[in-house]
Amino acid sequence: MSGNLEQQEGLSVSDPRFVEAILREDLIGSFAPVRIRHFAGSTPITQASAITLRAVSRHPELFHGVGVDWGCGTGCIAVLLAKNVAVERIIALDVSVDNVSATRENVALNDATGRVHVIQADSFRPLDAAEGRVLRSLRGHLSFVVANPPGSSGDDGFTYRRRVATEAKAFLKPGGKLLLQISVQYGEARVRSLASLGSGLRYDGVLASSEWVPFDLSRTDLRQLFEQYVAEERRGGPCYAFGDPRTWGGATLTAVDAARIHRDTGLDPLTKWQVHEYTVTRPGR
């Protein structure tokens, strides 16, 4: 996806910690361009963010009214949503003070200040009491929630996605949409299980997907997740679903099998970055 971004390292920006990238038409279609400032040394748009941006830009009909960008990071998704004329307001949530700062920077940069409200929050729980009242007033009224959660630590890696699915239902109105980035290695059983967490959610399928790409085990964060997957399978948990790097996809591998192949050949297992669509069928609690 290297053609989607144009680095602007020499630009003068309001905060010297930031450098700038531009999201182009091949990534976000007619919503381009979007300018995104990110912290120097960080990746401007991860593969998980890129597939979420594609889903949002290619399915504008799903978004209207008021919605939430859960775990907003640099704010690229919130800014893109703000360019959709059917969207009235976006609440951008992130627990990291640096991410909140970056999102506010990018909201202002893209003239979206009046349409994006940035809140520091632990999931749907703002750290500021006044902001908490703002968010609580939206329970049962949101039209959409978009989330690109990180993998969780010390478990099967899926805890944040379960948390989003459970907590979002209380804020979404019937018919509201939850768009959740879940890469293919988590397996269909986990993806579908979110619809049964306290019921009230319907799984509608994959909204956007990349091709097979390596699950880069040279990255410390991905290697740690992968080791959790292997441990979870050995504890008897549901199997994961990696593509076979020897046939570039081909047969689906468990994490244990993928680890063996990596050990024997040095080849990274394959995954697909995907966004899945869920619909609220009745109000949450």
PDB file of C-alpha atoms in Angstrom:
ATOM      1  CA  MET A   1       0.000   0.000   0.000  1.00  0.00           C
ATOM      2  CA  SER A   2       3.030   2.260  -0.410  1.00  0.00           C
ATOM      3  CA  GLY A   3       1.357   4.256  -3.196  1.00  0.00           C
ATOM      4  CA  ASN A   4      -1.349   5.523  -0.853  1.00  0.00           C
ATOM      5  CA  LEU A   5       0.784   7.901   1.161  1.00  0.00           C
ATOM      6  CA  GLU A   6       3.018  10.831   0.377  1.00  0.00           C
ATOM      7  CA  GLN A   7       5.475  11.754   3.096  1.00  0.00           C
ATOM      8  CA  GLN A   8       5.943  15.465   3.761  1.00  0.00           C
ATOM      9  CA  GLU A   9       8.915  15.373   6.114  1.00  0.00           C
ATOM     10  CA  GLY A  10       9.997  18.981   5.495  1.00  0.00           C
ATOM     11  CA  LEU A  11       6.703  20.722   6.273  1.00  0.00           C
ATOM     12  CA  SER A  12       6.416  23.214   9.069  1.00  0.00           C
ATOM     13  CA  VAL A  13       3.646  21.998  11.380  1.00  0.00           C
ATOM     14  CA  SER A  14       2.149  23.323  14.581  1.00  0.00           C
ATOM     15  CA  ASP A  15       3.807  20.646  16.728  1.00  0.00           C
ATOM     16  CA  PRO A  16       7.431  19.725  15.872  1.00  0.00           C
ATOM     17  CA  ARG A  17       6.846  16.115  16.969  1.00  0.00           C
ATOM     18  CA  PHE A  18       4.668  15.541  13.882  1.00  0.00           C
ATOM     19  CA  VAL A  19       5.469  14.731  10.272  1.00  0.00           C
ATOM     20  CA  GLU A  20       2.816  14.576   7.574  1.00  0.00           C
ATOM     21  CA  ALA A  21       1.342  12.104   5.074  1.00  0.00           C
ATOM     22  CA  ILE A  22      -1.410  12.528   2.494  1.00  0.00           C
ATOM     23  CA  LEU A  23      -4.127   9.908   1.903  1.00  0.00           C
ATOM     24  CA  ARG A  24      -4.780   9.636  -1.836  1.00  0.00           C
ATOM     25  CA  GLU A  25      -7.633   8.442  -4.056  1.00  0.00           C
ATOM     26  CA  ASP A  26      -6.362   4.855  -4.366  1.00  0.00           C
ATOM     27  CA  LEU A  27      -6.963   4.459  -0.626  1.00  0.00           C
ATOM     28  CA  ILE A  28     -10.003   6.641   0.132  1.00  0.00           C
ATOM     29  CA  GLY A  29     -11.515   7.342  -3.288  1.00  0.00           C
ATOM     30  CA  SER A  30     -13.447  10.570  -3.792  1.00  0.00           C
ATOM     31  CA  PHE A  31     -12.877  11.627  -0.173  1.00  0.00           C
ATOM     32  CA  ALA A  32      -9.206  12.325  -0.973  1.00  0.00           C
ATOM     33  CA  PRO A  33      -7.063  14.094  -0.144  1.00  0.00           C
ATOM     34  CA  VAL A  34      -6.816  13.822   3.631  1.00  0.00           C
ATOM     35  CA  ARG A  35      -3.723  15.126   5.398  1.00  0.00           C
ATOM     36  CA  ILE A  36      -2.554  13.148   8.418  1.00  0.00           C
ATOM     37  CA  ARG A  37       0.138  14.265  10.830  1.00  0.00           C
ATOM     38  CA  HIS A  38       1.709  11.498  12.880  1.00  0.00           C
ATOM     39  CA  PHE A  39       4.502  11.254  15.397  1.00  0.00           C
ATOM     40  CA  ALA A  40       7.990  11.179  13.888  1.00  0.00           C
ATOM     41  CA  GLY A  41       9.256   7.591  13.678  1.00  0.00           C
ATOM     42  CA  SER A  42       5.767   6.052  13.718  1.00  0.00           C
ATOM     43  CA  THR A  43       3.902   4.434  10.822  1.00  0.00           C
ATOM     44  CA  PRO A  44       1.375   6.945   9.442  1.00  0.00           C
ATOM     45  CA  ILE A  45      -1.183   4.323   8.393  1.00  0.00           C
ATOM     46  CA  THR A  46      -0.927   0.688   9.490  1.00  0.00           C
ATOM     47  CA  GLN A  47      -2.315  -2.128   7.347  1.00  0.00           C
ATOM     48  CA  ALA A  48      -5.185  -2.515   9.813  1.00  0.00           C
ATOM     49  CA  SER A  49      -5.995   1.200   9.551  1.00  0.00           C
ATOM     50  CA  ALA A  50      -5.725   1.090   5.751  1.00  0.00           C
ATOM     51  CA  ILE A  51      -8.334  -1.656   5.388  1.00  0.00           C
ATOM     52  CA  THR A  52     -10.645   0.230   7.767  1.00  0.00           C
ATOM     53  CA  LEU A  53     -10.213   3.396   5.696  1.00  0.00           C
ATOM     54  CA  ARG A  54     -11.094   1.416   2.578  1.00  0.00           C
ATOM     55  CA  ALA A  55     -14.249   0.024   4.197  1.00  0.00           C
ATOM     56  CA  VAL A  56     -15.385   3.464   5.345  1.00  0.00           C
ATOM     57  CA  SER A  57     -14.667   5.171   2.005  1.00  0.00           C
ATOM     58  CA  ARG A  58     -16.246   2.452  -0.168  1.00  0.00           C
ATOM     59  CA  HIS A  59     -19.453   2.095   1.883  1.00  0.00           C
ATOM     60  CA  PRO A  60     -20.495   5.675   2.687  1.00  0.00           C
ATOM     61  CA  GLU A  61     -24.159   4.604   2.758  1.00  0.00           C
ATOM     62  CA  LEU A  62     -23.575   2.884   6.115  1.00  0.00           C
ATOM     63  CA  PHE A  63     -22.715   6.137   7.884  1.00  0.00           C
ATOM     64  CA  HIS A  64     -25.099   8.897   8.950  1.00  0.00           C
ATOM     65  CA  GLY A  65     -26.087  10.766  12.063  1.00  0.00           C
ATOM     66  CA  VAL A  66     -23.815  10.480  15.099  1.00  0.00           C
ATOM     67  CA  GLY A  67     -21.161   7.795  15.499  1.00  0.00           C
ATOM     68  CA  VAL A  68     -18.003   6.795  17.356  1.00  0.00           C
ATOM     69  CA  ASP A  69     -14.449   6.129  16.209  1.00  0.00           C
ATOM     70  CA  TRP A  70     -13.276   3.790  18.985  1.00  0.00           C
ATOM     71  CA  GLY A  71      -9.510   3.881  19.552  1.00  0.00           C
ATOM     72  CA  CYS A  72      -9.001   6.756  17.130  1.00  0.00           C
ATOM     73  CA  GLY A  73      -5.185   6.742  17.039  1.00  0.00           C
ATOM     74  CA  THR A  74      -4.100   9.588  14.749  1.00  0.00           C
ATOM     75  CA  GLY A  75      -7.731  10.362  13.912  1.00  0.00           C
ATOM     76  CA  CYS A  76      -7.525   9.360  10.248  1.00  0.00           C
ATOM     77  CA  ILE A  77     -10.813   7.426  10.350  1.00  0.00           C
ATOM     78  CA  ALA A  78     -12.651  10.174  12.254  1.00  0.00           C
ATOM     79  CA  VAL A  79     -11.446  12.766   9.733  1.00  0.00           C
ATOM     80  CA  LEU A  80     -12.554  10.580   6.825  1.00  0.00           C
ATOM     81  CA  LEU A  81     -15.989  10.061   8.400  1.00  0.00           C
ATOM     82  CA  ALA A  82     -16.316  13.825   8.852  1.00  0.00           C
ATOM     83  CA  LYS A  83     -16.032  14.254   5.082  1.00  0.00           C
ATOM     84  CA  ASN A  84     -19.230  12.213   4.611  1.00  0.00           C
ATOM     85  CA  VAL A  85     -22.026  14.798   4.392  1.00  0.00           C
ATOM     86  CA  ALA A  86     -24.547  12.360   5.931  1.00  0.00           C
ATOM     87  CA  VAL A  87     -22.525  12.197   9.150  1.00  0.00           C
ATOM     88  CA  GLU A  88     -23.514  14.867  11.654  1.00  0.00           C
ATOM     89  CA  ARG A  89     -20.914  14.270  14.354  1.00  0.00           C
ATOM     90  CA  ILE A  90     -18.161  11.824  15.288  1.00  0.00           C
ATOM     91  CA  ILE A  91     -17.008  11.113  18.841  1.00  0.00           C
ATOM     92  CA  ALA A  92     -13.348  10.063  18.663  1.00  0.00           C
ATOM     93  CA  LEU A  93     -12.227   8.017  21.678  1.00  0.00           C
ATOM     94  CA  ASP A  94      -8.721   6.998  22.738  1.00  0.00           C
ATOM     95  CA  VAL A  95      -7.087   6.270  26.082  1.00  0.00           C
ATOM     96  CA  SER A  96      -3.667   7.613  25.009  1.00  0.00           C
ATOM     97  CA  VAL A  97      -3.054  11.320  25.625  1.00  0.00           C
ATOM     98  CA  ASP A  98      -0.631  11.324  22.664  1.00  0.00           C
ATOM     99  CA  ASN A  99      -3.291   9.862  20.363  1.00  0.00           C
ATOM    100  CA  VAL A 100      -5.823  12.413  21.587  1.00  0.00           C
ATOM    101  CA  SER A 101      -3.284  15.151  20.806  1.00  0.00           C
ATOM    102  CA  ALA A 102      -2.603  13.715  17.330  1.00  0.00           C
ATOM    103  CA  THR A 103      -6.304  13.401  16.556  1.00  0.00           C
ATOM    104  CA  ARG A 104      -6.998  16.990  17.579  1.00  0.00           C
ATOM    105  CA  GLU A 105      -4.105  18.089  15.373  1.00  0.00           C
ATOM    106  CA  ASN A 106      -5.523  16.220  12.375  1.00  0.00           C
ATOM    107  CA  VAL A 107      -9.111  17.304  12.974  1.00  0.00           C
ATOM    108  CA  ALA A 108      -7.994  20.942  12.883  1.00  0.00           C
ATOM    109  CA  LEU A 109      -5.703  20.332   9.890  1.00  0.00           C
ATOM    110  CA  ASN A 110      -8.630  18.947   7.865  1.00  0.00           C
ATOM    111  CA  ASP A 111     -11.154  21.626   8.928  1.00  0.00           C
ATOM    112  CA  ALA A 112     -13.300  19.119  10.841  1.00  0.00           C
ATOM    113  CA  THR A 113     -13.223  20.770  14.274  1.00  0.00           C
ATOM    114  CA  GLY A 114     -16.962  21.388  14.404  1.00  0.00           C
ATOM    115  CA  ARG A 115     -17.836  17.810  13.493  1.00  0.00           C
ATOM    116  CA  VAL A 116     -15.380  15.710  15.522  1.00  0.00           C
ATOM    117  CA  HIS A 117     -15.387  15.676  19.343  1.00  0.00           C
ATOM    118  CA  VAL A 118     -12.198  14.086  20.698  1.00  0.00           C
ATOM    119  CA  ILE A 119     -12.391  12.487  24.149  1.00  0.00           C
ATOM    120  CA  GLN A 120      -9.741  10.719  26.208  1.00  0.00           C
ATOM    121  CA  ALA A 121     -11.473   7.548  27.326  1.00  0.00           C
ATOM    122  CA  ASP A 122     -10.885   3.963  28.379  1.00  0.00           C
ATOM    123  CA  SER A 123     -13.155   2.359  25.800  1.00  0.00           C
ATOM    124  CA  PHE A 124     -16.566   4.043  26.305  1.00  0.00           C
ATOM    125  CA  ARG A 125     -15.557   5.447  29.729  1.00  0.00           C
ATOM    126  CA  PRO A 126     -14.210   9.034  29.481  1.00  0.00           C
ATOM    127  CA  LEU A 127     -11.573  10.014  32.009  1.00  0.00           C
ATOM    128  CA  ASP A 128     -13.203  13.440  32.485  1.00  0.00           C
ATOM    129  CA  ALA A 129     -16.550  13.551  34.324  1.00  0.00           C
ATOM    130  CA  ALA A 130     -18.053  16.208  32.040  1.00  0.00           C
ATOM    131  CA  GLU A 131     -17.073  14.225  28.946  1.00  0.00           C
ATOM    132  CA  GLY A 132     -18.613  11.174  30.592  1.00  0.00           C
ATOM    133  CA  ARG A 133     -21.949  12.964  30.744  1.00  0.00           C
ATOM    134  CA  VAL A 134     -21.637  13.857  27.048  1.00  0.00           C
ATOM    135  CA  LEU A 135     -21.063  10.240  26.077  1.00  0.00           C
ATOM    136  CA  ARG A 136     -23.750   8.837  28.386  1.00  0.00           C
ATOM    137  CA  SER A 137     -26.302  11.125  26.742  1.00  0.00           C
ATOM    138  CA  LEU A 138     -25.708   9.202  23.500  1.00  0.00           C
ATOM    139  CA  ARG A 139     -26.597   5.760  24.863  1.00  0.00           C
ATOM    140  CA  GLY A 140     -29.042   4.131  22.491  1.00  0.00           C
ATOM    141  CA  HIS A 141     -28.699   6.938  19.924  1.00  0.00           C
ATOM    142  CA  LEU A 142     -25.556   6.185  17.891  1.00  0.00           C
ATOM    143  CA  SER A 143     -25.900   5.175  14.247  1.00  0.00           C
ATOM    144  CA  PHE A 144     -22.468   3.565  13.971  1.00  0.00           C
ATOM    145  CA  VAL A 145     -19.297   2.567  15.784  1.00  0.00           C
ATOM    146  CA  VAL A 146     -16.052   1.969  13.876  1.00  0.00           C
ATOM    147  CA  ALA A 147     -13.229   0.235  15.747  1.00  0.00           C
ATOM    148  CA  ASN A 148      -9.730  -0.944  14.888  1.00  0.00           C
ATOM    149  CA  PRO A 149      -8.719  -2.484  18.237  1.00  0.00           C
ATOM    150  CA  PRO A 150      -5.252  -3.755  19.145  1.00  0.00           C
ATOM    151  CA  GLY A 151      -4.625  -7.353  20.062  1.00  0.00           C
ATOM    152  CA  SER A 152      -4.925  -7.980  23.800  1.00  0.00           C
ATOM    153  CA  SER A 153      -2.144  -9.400  25.963  1.00  0.00           C
ATOM    154  CA  GLY A 154      -2.023 -12.509  28.112  1.00  0.00           C
ATOM    155  CA  ASP A 155      -5.067 -14.223  26.569  1.00  0.00           C
ATOM    156  CA  ASP A 156      -6.258 -15.253  23.096  1.00  0.00           C
ATOM    157  CA  GLY A 157      -5.679 -11.742  21.701  1.00  0.00           C
ATOM    158  CA  PHE A 158      -9.412 -11.096  21.168  1.00  0.00           C
ATOM    159  CA  THR A 159     -10.442  -9.407  24.415  1.00  0.00           C
ATOM    160  CA  TYR A 160     -10.597  -5.821  23.094  1.00  0.00           C
ATOM    161  CA  ARG A 161     -12.848  -6.911  20.228  1.00  0.00           C
ATOM    162  CA  ARG A 162     -15.196  -8.646  22.673  1.00  0.00           C
ATOM    163  CA  ARG A 163     -15.190  -5.511  24.799  1.00  0.00           C
ATOM    164  CA  VAL A 164     -16.056  -3.255  21.849  1.00  0.00           C
ATOM    165  CA  ALA A 165     -18.874  -5.558  20.723  1.00  0.00           C
ATOM    166  CA  THR A 166     -20.334  -5.783  24.221  1.00  0.00           C
ATOM    167  CA  GLU A 167     -20.102  -2.090  25.122  1.00  0.00           C
ATOM    168  CA  ALA A 168     -21.049  -0.667  21.705  1.00  0.00           C
ATOM    169  CA  LYS A 169     -24.484  -2.321  21.870  1.00  0.00           C
ATOM    170  CA  ALA A 170     -25.495  -0.037  24.733  1.00  0.00           C
ATOM    171  CA  PHE A 171     -24.798   3.037  22.606  1.00  0.00           C
ATOM    172  CA  LEU A 172     -26.076   1.909  19.199  1.00  0.00           C
ATOM    173  CA  LYS A 173     -29.720   2.253  18.283  1.00  0.00           C
ATOM    174  CA  PRO A 174     -31.556  -0.672  16.609  1.00  0.00           C
ATOM    175  CA  GLY A 175     -30.278  -0.940  13.052  1.00  0.00           C
ATOM    176  CA  GLY A 176     -27.009   0.749  14.047  1.00  0.00           C
ATOM    177  CA  LYS A 177     -23.794  -0.568  12.565  1.00  0.00           C
ATOM    178  CA  LEU A 178     -20.641  -1.863  14.235  1.00  0.00           C
ATOM    179  CA  LEU A 179     -17.662  -2.071  11.891  1.00  0.00           C
ATOM    180  CA  LEU A 180     -14.851  -4.014  13.494  1.00  0.00           C
ATOM    181  CA  GLN A 181     -11.371  -4.680  12.133  1.00  0.00           C
ATOM    182  CA  ILE A 182     -10.620  -8.389  12.708  1.00  0.00           C
ATOM    183  CA  SER A 183      -7.816 -10.015  10.760  1.00  0.00           C
ATOM    184  CA  VAL A 184      -8.467 -13.458   9.342  1.00  0.00           C
ATOM    185  CA  GLN A 185      -6.127 -15.387  11.634  1.00  0.00           C
ATOM    186  CA  TYR A 186      -8.620 -15.128  14.520  1.00  0.00           C
ATOM    187  CA  GLY A 187     -10.822 -17.657  12.760  1.00  0.00           C
ATOM    188  CA  GLU A 188     -14.504 -17.698  11.876  1.00  0.00           C
ATOM    189  CA  ALA A 189     -15.605 -19.087  15.252  1.00  0.00           C
ATOM    190  CA  ARG A 190     -14.316 -16.023  17.125  1.00  0.00           C
ATOM    191  CA  VAL A 191     -15.694 -13.602  14.531  1.00  0.00           C
ATOM    192  CA  ARG A 192     -19.187 -15.086  14.734  1.00  0.00           C
ATOM    193  CA  SER A 193     -19.067 -15.460  18.511  1.00  0.00           C
ATOM    194  CA  LEU A 194     -19.272 -11.671  18.922  1.00  0.00           C
ATOM    195  CA  ALA A 195     -22.872 -11.739  17.681  1.00  0.00           C
ATOM    196  CA  SER A 196     -23.836 -14.011  20.578  1.00  0.00           C
ATOM    197  CA  LEU A 197     -22.292 -11.936  23.394  1.00  0.00           C
ATOM    198  CA  GLY A 198     -25.465 -11.114  25.299  1.00  0.00           C
ATOM    199  CA  SER A 199     -27.298 -11.272  21.939  1.00  0.00           C
ATOM    200  CA  GLY A 200     -28.609  -8.174  20.152  1.00  0.00           C
ATOM    201  CA  LEU A 201     -26.019  -8.245  17.374  1.00  0.00           C
ATOM    202  CA  ARG A 202     -26.300  -9.805  13.911  1.00  0.00           C
ATOM    203  CA  TYR A 203     -23.199 -10.736  11.962  1.00  0.00           C
ATOM    204  CA  ASP A 204     -23.424  -9.491   8.362  1.00  0.00           C
ATOM    205  CA  GLY A 205     -20.079 -10.665   6.972  1.00  0.00           C
ATOM    206  CA  VAL A 206     -16.813  -9.250   5.640  1.00  0.00           C
ATOM    207  CA  LEU A 207     -17.106  -5.668   4.427  1.00  0.00           C
ATOM    208  CA  ALA A 208     -13.522  -5.216   3.188  1.00  0.00           C
ATOM    209  CA  SER A 209     -10.465  -7.449   2.922  1.00  0.00           C
ATOM    210  CA  SER A 210      -6.852  -7.271   1.833  1.00  0.00           C
ATOM    211  CA  GLU A 211      -5.144 -10.028  -0.121  1.00  0.00           C
ATOM    212  CA  TRP A 212      -2.952 -12.501   1.744  1.00  0.00           C
ATOM    213  CA  VAL A 213      -0.023 -10.689   3.394  1.00  0.00           C
ATOM    214  CA  PRO A 214       2.737 -11.921   5.711  1.00  0.00           C
ATOM    215  CA  PHE A 215       2.081 -11.841   9.448  1.00  0.00           C
ATOM    216  CA  ASP A 216       5.484 -10.288  10.057  1.00  0.00           C
ATOM    217  CA  LEU A 217       7.089 -12.201  12.907  1.00  0.00           C
ATOM    218  CA  SER A 218      10.123  -9.903  12.844  1.00  0.00           C
ATOM    219  CA  ARG A 219       7.877  -7.327  14.537  1.00  0.00           C
ATOM    220  CA  THR A 220       8.027  -7.750  18.301  1.00  0.00           C
ATOM    221  CA  ASP A 221       4.330  -6.984  18.806  1.00  0.00           C
ATOM    222  CA  LEU A 222       3.170  -9.504  16.187  1.00  0.00           C
ATOM    223  CA  ARG A 223       5.561 -12.181  17.428  1.00  0.00           C
ATOM    224  CA  GLN A 224       4.224 -11.786  20.960  1.00  0.00           C
ATOM    225  CA  LEU A 225       0.641 -12.105  19.693  1.00  0.00           C
ATOM    226  CA  PHE A 226       1.575 -15.144  17.644  1.00  0.00           C
ATOM    227  CA  GLU A 227       3.110 -16.823  20.706  1.00  0.00           C
ATOM    228  CA  GLN A 228      -0.161 -16.153  22.564  1.00  0.00           C
ATOM    229  CA  TYR A 229      -2.094 -17.838  19.735  1.00  0.00           C
ATOM    230  CA  VAL A 230       0.082 -20.932  19.946  1.00  0.00           C
ATOM    231  CA  ALA A 231      -0.325 -21.051  23.724  1.00  0.00           C
ATOM    232  CA  GLU A 232      -4.119 -20.621  23.423  1.00  0.00           C
ATOM    233  CA  GLU A 233      -4.419 -23.558  21.014  1.00  0.00           C
ATOM    234  CA  ARG A 234      -2.313 -25.715  23.290  1.00  0.00           C
ATOM    235  CA  ARG A 235      -4.694 -24.838  26.150  1.00  0.00           C
ATOM    236  CA  GLY A 236      -7.552 -26.180  24.026  1.00  0.00           C
ATOM    237  CA  GLY A 237      -8.959 -22.893  22.738  1.00  0.00           C
ATOM    238  CA  PRO A 238     -10.476 -22.482  19.242  1.00  0.00           C
ATOM    239  CA  CYS A 239      -7.941 -22.809  16.449  1.00  0.00           C
ATOM    240  CA  TYR A 240      -6.562 -19.842  14.540  1.00  0.00           C
ATOM    241  CA  ALA A 241      -6.569 -19.652  10.745  1.00  0.00           C
ATOM    242  CA  PHE A 242      -3.365 -18.562   8.996  1.00  0.00           C
ATOM    243  CA  GLY A 243      -2.667 -18.866   5.294  1.00  0.00           C
ATOM    244  CA  ASP A 244       0.079 -21.307   4.280  1.00  0.00           C
ATOM    245  CA  PRO A 245       3.133 -19.297   3.106  1.00  0.00           C
ATOM    246  CA  ARG A 246       4.390 -22.260   1.051  1.00  0.00           C
ATOM    247  CA  THR A 247       1.387 -22.006  -1.291  1.00  0.00           C
ATOM    248  CA  TRP A 248       0.609 -18.280  -0.671  1.00  0.00           C
ATOM    249  CA  GLY A 249      -2.670 -18.904   1.077  1.00  0.00           C
ATOM    250  CA  GLY A 250      -3.782 -22.339   0.009  1.00  0.00           C
ATOM    251  CA  ALA A 251      -4.583 -24.517   2.978  1.00  0.00           C
ATOM    252  CA  THR A 252      -5.483 -22.920   6.315  1.00  0.00           C
ATOM    253  CA  LEU A 253      -3.012 -23.510   9.136  1.00  0.00           C
ATOM    254  CA  THR A 254      -3.504 -23.562  12.868  1.00  0.00           C
ATOM    255  CA  ALA A 255      -1.130 -21.399  14.892  1.00  0.00           C
ATOM    256  CA  VAL A 256       0.720 -24.518  16.053  1.00  0.00           C
ATOM    257  CA  ASP A 257       1.229 -25.672  12.447  1.00  0.00           C
ATOM    258  CA  ALA A 258       2.215 -22.168  11.336  1.00  0.00           C
ATOM    259  CA  ALA A 259       4.812 -22.038  14.127  1.00  0.00           C
ATOM    260  CA  ARG A 260       6.272 -25.360  13.005  1.00  0.00           C
ATOM    261  CA  ILE A 261       6.519 -24.189   9.378  1.00  0.00           C
ATOM    262  CA  HIS A 262       8.117 -20.928  10.459  1.00  0.00           C
ATOM    263  CA  ARG A 263      10.657 -22.840  12.537  1.00  0.00           C
ATOM    264  CA  ASP A 264      11.496 -25.208   9.656  1.00  0.00           C
ATOM    265  CA  THR A 265      11.454 -22.742   6.730  1.00  0.00           C
ATOM    266  CA  GLY A 266      11.703 -19.233   8.175  1.00  0.00           C
ATOM    267  CA  LEU A 267       8.522 -18.300   6.284  1.00  0.00           C
ATOM    268  CA  ASP A 268       6.025 -16.039   8.042  1.00  0.00           C
ATOM    269  CA  PRO A 269       2.416 -17.267   8.154  1.00  0.00           C
ATOM    270  CA  LEU A 270      -0.103 -15.288   6.102  1.00  0.00           C
ATOM    271  CA  THR A 271      -3.131 -13.269   7.147  1.00  0.00           C
ATOM    272  CA  LYS A 272      -5.723 -10.946   5.621  1.00  0.00           C
ATOM    273  CA  TRP A 273      -6.631  -7.604   7.163  1.00  0.00           C
ATOM    274  CA  GLN A 274     -10.417  -7.424   7.229  1.00  0.00           C
ATOM    275  CA  VAL A 275     -13.340  -5.300   8.416  1.00  0.00           C
ATOM    276  CA  HIS A 276     -16.469  -7.135   9.563  1.00  0.00           C
ATOM    277  CA  GLU A 277     -19.983  -5.717   9.710  1.00  0.00           C
ATOM    278  CA  TYR A 278     -22.460  -6.247  12.555  1.00  0.00           C
ATOM    279  CA  THR A 279     -25.948  -4.785  13.004  1.00  0.00           C
ATOM    280  CA  VAL A 280     -27.753  -4.083  16.293  1.00  0.00           C
ATOM    281  CA  THR A 281     -31.063  -5.942  16.266  1.00  0.00           C
ATOM    282  CA  ARG A 282     -32.338  -4.715  19.619  1.00  0.00           C
ATOM    283  CA  PRO A 283     -31.217  -2.157  22.198  1.00  0.00           C
ATOM    284  CA  GLY A 284     -28.347  -3.098  24.496  1.00  0.00           C
ATOM    285  CA  ARG A 285     -28.180  -2.485  28.225  1.00  0.00           C
TER     286      ARG A 285
END
